[in-house]
Amino acid sequence: MKLRLIISLILLIATISSCKKWLEVEPESEISAPVLFSTENGFMEALNGIYNRCSETDLYGKELTFGTPEVLAQNYTMGYNEGLNYTPTSQYNYSNSKFIERKDKIWAGLYNAIVNANLILENIDKKKDIFTGVNYGLIKGEALALRAYLHFDLLRLFAPSYLRNASGKGVPYANAYTKDITPMSSVSEVIEKALTDLEAAKKLLAQDPIRSAGYLVNYPVVTDTTTNTEERASIPFLQNRRHRLNYYAVCGELARVYLYKNDKTNALNNALEVINAKKFPWTLKADFNAFEEAKKDRILYKELVFAWYIPKSWYVPGATEDIKENWFVTGTRGLYLNEDAAKSIYETSTGTVDLRFKNWLSITGVGAAKTYDIVKYNRNSQSDAATANLHYLMAPAIRLSELYYIAAECTYPADPQKAITYINTVRFQRDKEDLNVNSQEEFTVALIKECRKEWLGEGQLFYMYKRLNRSIIGQTGTTIPATDKILVLPLPQDEVVYGGR
């Protein structure tokens, strides 16, 4: 179903005066707010428009999921004839025109979505009496959570980490729909404002239907072999809550932000709230390993606490319509892994065969020319019900496994064995033997390796390197030092005028 966006043009200005960068948000034209926000459905449509904007290919529909952050994390091999112009980005050439175009679109697109969240928040309390059931809390809670989520990703891209420079220049935190210039906030100020929004969202989402015993997470297209039934609700807005920033997704994002701040107590509490709810079941190995595409769950769908719906972004083998581009193209022109890199990431020389290696990579070529295509996002080319995939087309945003990794990291200093148990819980689901480490450093190295396996093509590993101030591991085993020159993307230097599309 196509979702209409609020048409809201905003102007982003990055000035150089006195070495200060500013963000100016100035509406130039828009659908009449009194008309749009005169009904409950208008607020729903406006909120859906933000998700739709974020799912475009310049944001989470490609670039922020399996584009720029993955390239920066050295998660792809760059062939000599690489055709997507990511090679300069993999070399941290931040003056390259293609890189500048992409990162400026990320900046502009995220702030466009933020402005539209602020437009909802500007109007919702004035119209509180038009809402039915729990919809006021859902809509306001999601709008606050989206504002925090998007600002946090801006911070993780365009500012120093909290560990390196908490008082350093962050990004503008636009928390009002206004024509006034939004000043730059420090890294710690952005963190605190994001936490304030997320904590408020968590309270507002207390009555989220996903928390009810009757809401069972399962495959929405066909039933699987468990006793769970498909997600159903009489009102479409209440269906598929994990495709949105639901209550548990807000807990997950709180865990992320608190961990970024190195507040391990609050990070652990929020991670455990998701884990202990037992709302998100592990994907059956039979579904992960299924030979038939229509019965296969490549992305471990039931474990997604939050994901972006991106129906036109993924590659469908053999399809001739609705596909914008095959980024994981066979051969060396697209994004792939050479044999050594693939086997190094998944540590194939030791232990059992990792199910992620088995199901997310497909070997091509022969002899010394062997490479691995990334098939994590492949889809069945057939659209009829008999051969439909198990689940919708989604870009993973927050996984159940990430909450186990956060719990492990927060627990290790006080209880190393319990921390390792959290990691081994995930490894068991991927057919990997138990992990054994004997020190904090060994644990951190092992955790990064585990996250690299789990998050391949999902855009999260770069942020982990940055948060921990760890060197990035290159394809050949070389390391890229953790410096702000590498880890902090330059802010846009020119005015960027863009619209709500």
PDB file of C-alpha atoms in Angstrom, residues 11-238:
ATOM      1  CA  LEU A  11      16.098  24.283   3.935  1.00  0.00           C
ATOM      2  CA  LEU A  12      19.280  22.959   5.492  1.00  0.00           C
ATOM      3  CA  ILE A  13      22.039  25.512   5.886  1.00  0.00           C
ATOM      4  CA  ALA A  14      25.529  24.622   7.062  1.00  0.00           C
ATOM      5  CA  THR A  15      27.426  27.857   7.537  1.00  0.00           C
ATOM      6  CA  ILE A  16      31.116  28.212   8.264  1.00  0.00           C
ATOM      7  CA  SER A  17      30.947  31.478  10.166  1.00  0.00           C
ATOM      8  CA  SER A  18      33.052  31.358  13.342  1.00  0.00           C
ATOM      9  CA  CYS A  19      33.623  27.634  12.690  1.00  0.00           C
ATOM     10  CA  LYS A  20      29.998  26.943  13.701  1.00  0.00           C
ATOM     11  CA  LYS A  21      27.544  24.791  11.774  1.00  0.00           C
ATOM     12  CA  TRP A  22      23.848  25.440  12.034  1.00  0.00           C
ATOM     13  CA  LEU A  23      20.696  23.840  10.815  1.00  0.00           C
ATOM     14  CA  GLU A  24      17.874  26.003   9.548  1.00  0.00           C
ATOM     15  CA  VAL A  25      14.530  24.304   9.114  1.00  0.00           C
ATOM     16  CA  GLU A  26      12.205  26.486   7.089  1.00  0.00           C
ATOM     17  CA  PRO A  27       8.925  25.174   5.691  1.00  0.00           C
ATOM     18  CA  GLU A  28       8.399  26.507   2.174  1.00  0.00           C
ATOM     19  CA  SER A  29       5.194  24.742   1.195  1.00  0.00           C
ATOM     20  CA  GLU A  30       3.021  22.120   2.786  1.00  0.00           C
ATOM     21  CA  ILE A  31      -0.383  20.534   2.795  1.00  0.00           C
ATOM     22  CA  SER A  32      -2.574  22.600   5.098  1.00  0.00           C
ATOM     23  CA  ALA A  33      -1.840  21.325   8.589  1.00  0.00           C
ATOM     24  CA  PRO A  34      -5.352  22.133   9.879  1.00  0.00           C
ATOM     25  CA  VAL A  35      -6.783  19.894   7.152  1.00  0.00           C
ATOM     26  CA  LEU A  36      -4.268  17.077   7.575  1.00  0.00           C
ATOM     27  CA  PHE A  37      -4.526  17.038  11.347  1.00  0.00           C
ATOM     28  CA  SER A  38      -8.271  17.422  11.608  1.00  0.00           C
ATOM     29  CA  THR A  39      -8.804  13.644  11.830  1.00  0.00           C
ATOM     30  CA  GLU A  40      -7.206  10.658  13.491  1.00  0.00           C
ATOM     31  CA  ASN A  41      -6.567   9.152  10.066  1.00  0.00           C
ATOM     32  CA  GLY A  42      -4.674  12.289   9.069  1.00  0.00           C
ATOM     33  CA  PHE A  43      -2.223  11.775  11.930  1.00  0.00           C
ATOM     34  CA  MET A  44      -1.854   8.102  10.998  1.00  0.00           C
ATOM     35  CA  GLU A  45      -1.161   9.011   7.397  1.00  0.00           C
ATOM     36  CA  ALA A  46       1.388  11.633   8.425  1.00  0.00           C
ATOM     37  CA  LEU A  47       3.186   9.120  10.653  1.00  0.00           C
ATOM     38  CA  ASN A  48       3.171   6.474   7.926  1.00  0.00           C
ATOM     39  CA  GLY A  49       4.637   9.081   5.600  1.00  0.00           C
ATOM     40  CA  ILE A  50       7.725   9.352   7.825  1.00  0.00           C
ATOM     41  CA  TYR A  51       8.310   5.588   7.722  1.00  0.00           C
ATOM     42  CA  ASN A  52       7.827   5.695   3.966  1.00  0.00           C
ATOM     43  CA  ARG A  53      10.382   8.502   3.609  1.00  0.00           C
ATOM     44  CA  CYS A  54      12.910   6.634   5.736  1.00  0.00           C
ATOM     45  CA  SER A  55      12.499   3.553   3.542  1.00  0.00           C
ATOM     46  CA  GLU A  56      13.695   5.343   0.403  1.00  0.00           C
ATOM     47  CA  THR A  57      17.023   4.192  -1.031  1.00  0.00           C
ATOM     48  CA  ASP A  58      18.935   7.300   0.102  1.00  0.00           C
ATOM     49  CA  LEU A  59      18.183   6.271   3.710  1.00  0.00           C
ATOM     50  CA  TYR A  60      17.307   2.851   5.157  1.00  0.00           C
ATOM     51  CA  GLY A  61      16.015   1.391   1.888  1.00  0.00           C
ATOM     52  CA  LYS A  62      19.636   1.067   0.844  1.00  0.00           C
ATOM     53  CA  GLU A  63      22.253   3.594   1.876  1.00  0.00           C
ATOM     54  CA  LEU A  64      22.050   3.316   5.667  1.00  0.00           C
ATOM     55  CA  THR A  65      21.403  -0.431   5.627  1.00  0.00           C
ATOM     56  CA  PHE A  66      23.774  -1.980   3.085  1.00  0.00           C
ATOM     57  CA  GLY A  67      25.437   1.106   1.620  1.00  0.00           C
ATOM     58  CA  THR A  68      27.856   3.664   3.074  1.00  0.00           C
ATOM     59  CA  PRO A  69      28.260   2.382   6.689  1.00  0.00           C
ATOM     60  CA  GLU A  70      28.928  -1.155   5.441  1.00  0.00           C
ATOM     61  CA  VAL A  71      31.533   0.097   2.970  1.00  0.00           C
ATOM     62  CA  LEU A  72      33.206   2.137   5.733  1.00  0.00           C
ATOM     63  CA  ALA A  73      33.289  -0.988   7.928  1.00  0.00           C
ATOM     64  CA  GLN A  74      35.199  -2.831   5.174  1.00  0.00           C
ATOM     65  CA  ASN A  75      32.457  -5.405   4.816  1.00  0.00           C
ATOM     66  CA  TYR A  76      32.706  -5.671   1.024  1.00  0.00           C
ATOM     67  CA  THR A  77      35.463  -6.520  -1.418  1.00  0.00           C
ATOM     68  CA  MET A  78      36.019  -3.775  -3.984  1.00  0.00           C
ATOM     69  CA  GLY A  79      36.784  -5.220  -7.413  1.00  0.00           C
ATOM     70  CA  TYR A  80      38.980  -3.438  -9.934  1.00  0.00           C
ATOM     71  CA  ASN A  81      35.899  -2.661 -12.040  1.00  0.00           C
ATOM     72  CA  GLU A  82      33.509  -1.982  -9.157  1.00  0.00           C
ATOM     73  CA  GLY A  83      30.580  -0.248 -10.814  1.00  0.00           C
ATOM     74  CA  LEU A  84      28.744   1.432  -7.923  1.00  0.00           C
ATOM     75  CA  ASN A  85      31.425   4.049  -7.153  1.00  0.00           C
ATOM     76  CA  TYR A  86      31.980   2.939  -3.570  1.00  0.00           C
ATOM     77  CA  THR A  87      35.713   2.306  -3.893  1.00  0.00           C
ATOM     78  CA  PRO A  88      36.713   5.873  -2.864  1.00  0.00           C
ATOM     79  CA  THR A  89      34.415   5.547   0.175  1.00  0.00           C
ATOM     80  CA  SER A  90      36.119   2.277   1.145  1.00  0.00           C
ATOM     81  CA  GLN A  91      39.396   4.243   1.032  1.00  0.00           C
ATOM     82  CA  TYR A  92      37.911   7.019   3.232  1.00  0.00           C
ATOM     83  CA  ASN A  93      38.234   9.575   0.442  1.00  0.00           C
ATOM     84  CA  TYR A  94      35.743  12.049   1.831  1.00  0.00           C
ATOM     85  CA  SER A  95      36.417  14.588  -0.912  1.00  0.00           C
ATOM     86  CA  ASN A  96      35.101  12.213  -3.576  1.00  0.00           C
ATOM     87  CA  SER A  97      32.054  13.691  -5.329  1.00  0.00           C
ATOM     88  CA  LYS A  98      29.994  10.488  -5.198  1.00  0.00           C
ATOM     89  CA  PHE A  99      30.635  10.104  -1.473  1.00  0.00           C
ATOM     90  CA  ILE A 100      29.686  13.753  -0.854  1.00  0.00           C
ATOM     91  CA  GLU A 101      26.474  13.322  -2.837  1.00  0.00           C
ATOM     92  CA  ARG A 102      25.476  10.256  -0.838  1.00  0.00           C
ATOM     93  CA  LYS A 103      26.301  11.556   2.636  1.00  0.00           C
ATOM     94  CA  ASP A 104      24.631  14.916   1.933  1.00  0.00           C
ATOM     95  CA  LYS A 105      21.481  13.078   0.859  1.00  0.00           C
ATOM     96  CA  ILE A 106      21.624  11.091   4.098  1.00  0.00           C
ATOM     97  CA  TRP A 107      21.880  14.306   6.129  1.00  0.00           C
ATOM     98  CA  ALA A 108      19.077  15.982   4.196  1.00  0.00           C
ATOM     99  CA  GLY A 109      16.814  12.934   4.181  1.00  0.00           C
ATOM    100  CA  LEU A 110      17.084  12.289   7.917  1.00  0.00           C
ATOM    101  CA  TYR A 111      16.328  15.910   8.757  1.00  0.00           C
ATOM    102  CA  ASN A 112      13.393  15.892   6.353  1.00  0.00           C
ATOM    103  CA  ALA A 113      11.913  12.972   8.278  1.00  0.00           C
ATOM    104  CA  ILE A 114      12.672  14.705  11.599  1.00  0.00           C
ATOM    105  CA  VAL A 115      10.845  17.866  10.508  1.00  0.00           C
ATOM    106  CA  ASN A 116       7.773  15.823   9.653  1.00  0.00           C
ATOM    107  CA  ALA A 117       7.917  14.116  13.050  1.00  0.00           C
ATOM    108  CA  ASN A 118       8.039  17.562  14.629  1.00  0.00           C
ATOM    109  CA  LEU A 119       5.023  18.623  12.583  1.00  0.00           C
ATOM    110  CA  ILE A 120       3.023  15.765  14.119  1.00  0.00           C
ATOM    111  CA  LEU A 121       4.258  16.619  17.614  1.00  0.00           C
ATOM    112  CA  GLU A 122       3.415  20.290  17.060  1.00  0.00           C
ATOM    113  CA  ASN A 123      -0.228  19.420  16.441  1.00  0.00           C
ATOM    114  CA  ILE A 124      -1.082  16.243  18.303  1.00  0.00           C
ATOM    115  CA  ASP A 125      -1.700  17.622  21.789  1.00  0.00           C
ATOM    116  CA  LYS A 126      -4.063  20.234  20.331  1.00  0.00           C
ATOM    117  CA  LYS A 127      -6.195  17.442  18.908  1.00  0.00           C
ATOM    118  CA  LYS A 128      -5.993  14.889  21.689  1.00  0.00           C
ATOM    119  CA  ASP A 129      -9.771  14.527  21.869  1.00  0.00           C
ATOM    120  CA  ILE A 130     -10.092  13.138  18.311  1.00  0.00           C
ATOM    121  CA  PHE A 131      -8.194   9.921  19.065  1.00  0.00           C
ATOM    122  CA  THR A 132      -9.780   6.589  19.859  1.00  0.00           C
ATOM    123  CA  GLY A 133      -8.434   3.695  21.923  1.00  0.00           C
ATOM    124  CA  VAL A 134      -4.668   3.834  22.419  1.00  0.00           C
ATOM    125  CA  ASN A 135      -3.923   5.660  19.176  1.00  0.00           C
ATOM    126  CA  TYR A 136      -2.890   8.960  20.763  1.00  0.00           C
ATOM    127  CA  GLY A 137      -0.152   7.224  22.744  1.00  0.00           C
ATOM    128  CA  LEU A 138       0.952   5.130  19.769  1.00  0.00           C
ATOM    129  CA  ILE A 139       1.211   8.039  17.351  1.00  0.00           C
ATOM    130  CA  LYS A 140       2.878  10.500  19.706  1.00  0.00           C
ATOM    131  CA  GLY A 141       5.163   7.807  21.096  1.00  0.00           C
ATOM    132  CA  GLU A 142       6.290   6.703  17.634  1.00  0.00           C
ATOM    133  CA  ALA A 143       6.841  10.293  16.495  1.00  0.00           C
ATOM    134  CA  LEU A 144       9.059  10.974  19.521  1.00  0.00           C
ATOM    135  CA  ALA A 145      10.903   7.695  19.015  1.00  0.00           C
ATOM    136  CA  LEU A 146      11.478   8.408  15.325  1.00  0.00           C
ATOM    137  CA  ARG A 147      12.858  11.850  16.150  1.00  0.00           C
ATOM    138  CA  ALA A 148      15.318  10.319  18.608  1.00  0.00           C
ATOM    139  CA  TYR A 149      16.243   7.363  16.364  1.00  0.00           C
ATOM    140  CA  LEU A 150      17.042   9.583  13.392  1.00  0.00           C
ATOM    141  CA  HIS A 151      19.015  12.129  15.416  1.00  0.00           C
ATOM    142  CA  PHE A 152      21.026   9.310  16.976  1.00  0.00           C
ATOM    143  CA  ASP A 153      22.028   7.954  13.575  1.00  0.00           C
ATOM    144  CA  LEU A 154      22.990  11.476  12.479  1.00  0.00           C
ATOM    145  CA  LEU A 155      25.169  11.693  15.581  1.00  0.00           C
ATOM    146  CA  ARG A 156      26.767   8.294  14.948  1.00  0.00           C
ATOM    147  CA  LEU A 157      27.701   9.374  11.427  1.00  0.00           C
ATOM    148  CA  PHE A 158      28.553  13.065  11.659  1.00  0.00           C
ATOM    149  CA  ALA A 159      30.006  13.581  15.152  1.00  0.00           C
ATOM    150  CA  PRO A 160      32.763  12.184  17.370  1.00  0.00           C
ATOM    151  CA  SER A 161      31.844   9.274  19.597  1.00  0.00           C
ATOM    152  CA  TYR A 162      30.799   9.858  23.201  1.00  0.00           C
ATOM    153  CA  LEU A 163      33.906   7.959  24.319  1.00  0.00           C
ATOM    154  CA  ARG A 164      36.305  10.176  22.356  1.00  0.00           C
ATOM    155  CA  ASN A 165      34.727  13.598  22.889  1.00  0.00           C
ATOM    156  CA  ALA A 166      31.444  13.853  24.779  1.00  0.00           C
ATOM    157  CA  SER A 167      31.643  17.648  24.882  1.00  0.00           C
ATOM    158  CA  GLY A 168      32.537  17.915  21.205  1.00  0.00           C
ATOM    159  CA  LYS A 169      30.401  19.260  18.410  1.00  0.00           C
ATOM    160  CA  GLY A 170      27.491  16.946  17.697  1.00  0.00           C
ATOM    161  CA  VAL A 171      24.572  17.714  15.386  1.00  0.00           C
ATOM    162  CA  PRO A 172      21.613  20.103  15.643  1.00  0.00           C
ATOM    163  CA  TYR A 173      18.793  18.465  17.617  1.00  0.00           C
ATOM    164  CA  ALA A 174      15.643  19.793  15.971  1.00  0.00           C
ATOM    165  CA  ASN A 175      12.944  19.239  18.584  1.00  0.00           C
ATOM    166  CA  ALA A 176      10.429  21.819  17.376  1.00  0.00           C
ATOM    167  CA  TYR A 177       8.648  22.599  14.124  1.00  0.00           C
ATOM    168  CA  THR A 178       9.876  26.128  13.611  1.00  0.00           C
ATOM    169  CA  LYS A 179      11.442  28.552  11.147  1.00  0.00           C
ATOM    170  CA  ASP A 180      14.066  29.489  13.729  1.00  0.00           C
ATOM    171  CA  ILE A 181      17.630  28.272  13.310  1.00  0.00           C
ATOM    172  CA  THR A 182      18.398  25.163  15.348  1.00  0.00           C
ATOM    173  CA  PRO A 183      21.818  25.538  17.007  1.00  0.00           C
ATOM    174  CA  MET A 184      24.432  22.829  17.177  1.00  0.00           C
ATOM    175  CA  SER A 185      24.259  20.547  20.215  1.00  0.00           C
ATOM    176  CA  SER A 186      27.246  18.802  21.739  1.00  0.00           C
ATOM    177  CA  VAL A 187      27.564  15.032  21.578  1.00  0.00           C
ATOM    178  CA  SER A 188      26.394  14.628  25.171  1.00  0.00           C
ATOM    179  CA  GLU A 189      23.500  17.053  24.638  1.00  0.00           C
ATOM    180  CA  VAL A 190      22.257  15.073  21.645  1.00  0.00           C
ATOM    181  CA  ILE A 191      22.466  11.882  23.687  1.00  0.00           C
ATOM    182  CA  GLU A 192      20.471  13.403  26.559  1.00  0.00           C
ATOM    183  CA  LYS A 193      17.813  14.850  24.244  1.00  0.00           C
ATOM    184  CA  ALA A 194      17.457  11.529  22.470  1.00  0.00           C
ATOM    185  CA  LEU A 195      17.120   9.708  25.784  1.00  0.00           C
ATOM    186  CA  THR A 196      14.474  12.211  26.921  1.00  0.00           C
ATOM    187  CA  ASP A 197      12.446  11.588  23.761  1.00  0.00           C
ATOM    188  CA  LEU A 198      12.832   7.819  24.001  1.00  0.00           C
ATOM    189  CA  GLU A 199      11.908   7.620  27.681  1.00  0.00           C
ATOM    190  CA  ALA A 200       8.803   9.718  26.975  1.00  0.00           C
ATOM    191  CA  ALA A 201       7.981   7.469  24.017  1.00  0.00           C
ATOM    192  CA  LYS A 202       8.328   4.366  26.175  1.00  0.00           C
ATOM    193  CA  LYS A 203       5.726   5.687  28.613  1.00  0.00           C
ATOM    194  CA  LEU A 204       3.348   6.672  25.829  1.00  0.00           C
ATOM    195  CA  LEU A 205       3.660   3.211  24.259  1.00  0.00           C
ATOM    196  CA  ALA A 206       2.874   1.368  27.483  1.00  0.00           C
ATOM    197  CA  GLN A 207      -0.440   0.213  25.980  1.00  0.00           C
ATOM    198  CA  ASP A 208       1.101  -0.904  22.693  1.00  0.00           C
ATOM    199  CA  PRO A 209      -0.855  -3.916  21.377  1.00  0.00           C
ATOM    200  CA  ILE A 210       2.445  -5.748  20.809  1.00  0.00           C
ATOM    201  CA  ARG A 211       2.700  -6.147  24.602  1.00  0.00           C
ATOM    202  CA  SER A 212      -0.565  -8.055  24.840  1.00  0.00           C
ATOM    203  CA  ALA A 213      -0.536 -11.825  25.243  1.00  0.00           C
ATOM    204  CA  GLY A 214      -2.711 -12.134  22.152  1.00  0.00           C
ATOM    205  CA  TYR A 215      -0.156 -10.513  19.862  1.00  0.00           C
ATOM    206  CA  LEU A 216       1.975 -13.363  18.549  1.00  0.00           C
ATOM    207  CA  VAL A 217       5.002 -12.648  16.378  1.00  0.00           C
ATOM    208  CA  ASN A 218       5.046 -14.871  13.335  1.00  0.00           C
ATOM    209  CA  TYR A 219       5.308 -14.832   9.544  1.00  0.00           C
ATOM    210  CA  PRO A 220       2.567 -12.569   8.203  1.00  0.00           C
ATOM    211  CA  VAL A 221       2.283 -14.146   4.758  1.00  0.00           C
ATOM    212  CA  VAL A 222       2.059 -17.857   5.554  1.00  0.00           C
ATOM    213  CA  THR A 223       1.947 -19.856   8.755  1.00  0.00           C
ATOM    214  CA  ASP A 224       5.050 -21.725   9.854  1.00  0.00           C
ATOM    215  CA  THR A 225       5.498 -25.003  11.709  1.00  0.00           C
ATOM    216  CA  THR A 226       5.048 -23.512  15.193  1.00  0.00           C
ATOM    217  CA  THR A 227       1.767 -23.059  17.017  1.00  0.00           C
ATOM    218  CA  ASN A 228       1.840 -19.298  16.484  1.00  0.00           C
ATOM    219  CA  THR A 229      -0.758 -17.784  14.211  1.00  0.00           C
ATOM    220  CA  GLU A 230      -0.415 -14.876  11.842  1.00  0.00           C
ATOM    221  CA  GLU A 231      -0.486 -11.342  13.194  1.00  0.00           C
ATOM    222  CA  ARG A 232      -4.001 -10.011  12.856  1.00  0.00           C
ATOM    223  CA  ALA A 233      -5.861  -6.947  14.079  1.00  0.00           C
ATOM    224  CA  SER A 234      -9.227  -5.477  13.151  1.00  0.00           C
ATOM    225  CA  ILE A 235      -7.600  -2.085  12.510  1.00  0.00           C
ATOM    226  CA  PRO A 236      -4.741  -2.046   9.937  1.00  0.00           C
ATOM    227  CA  PHE A 237      -2.846   0.582  11.939  1.00  0.00           C
ATOM    228  CA  LEU A 238      -2.467  -1.946  14.773  1.00  0.00           C
TER     229      LEU A 238
END
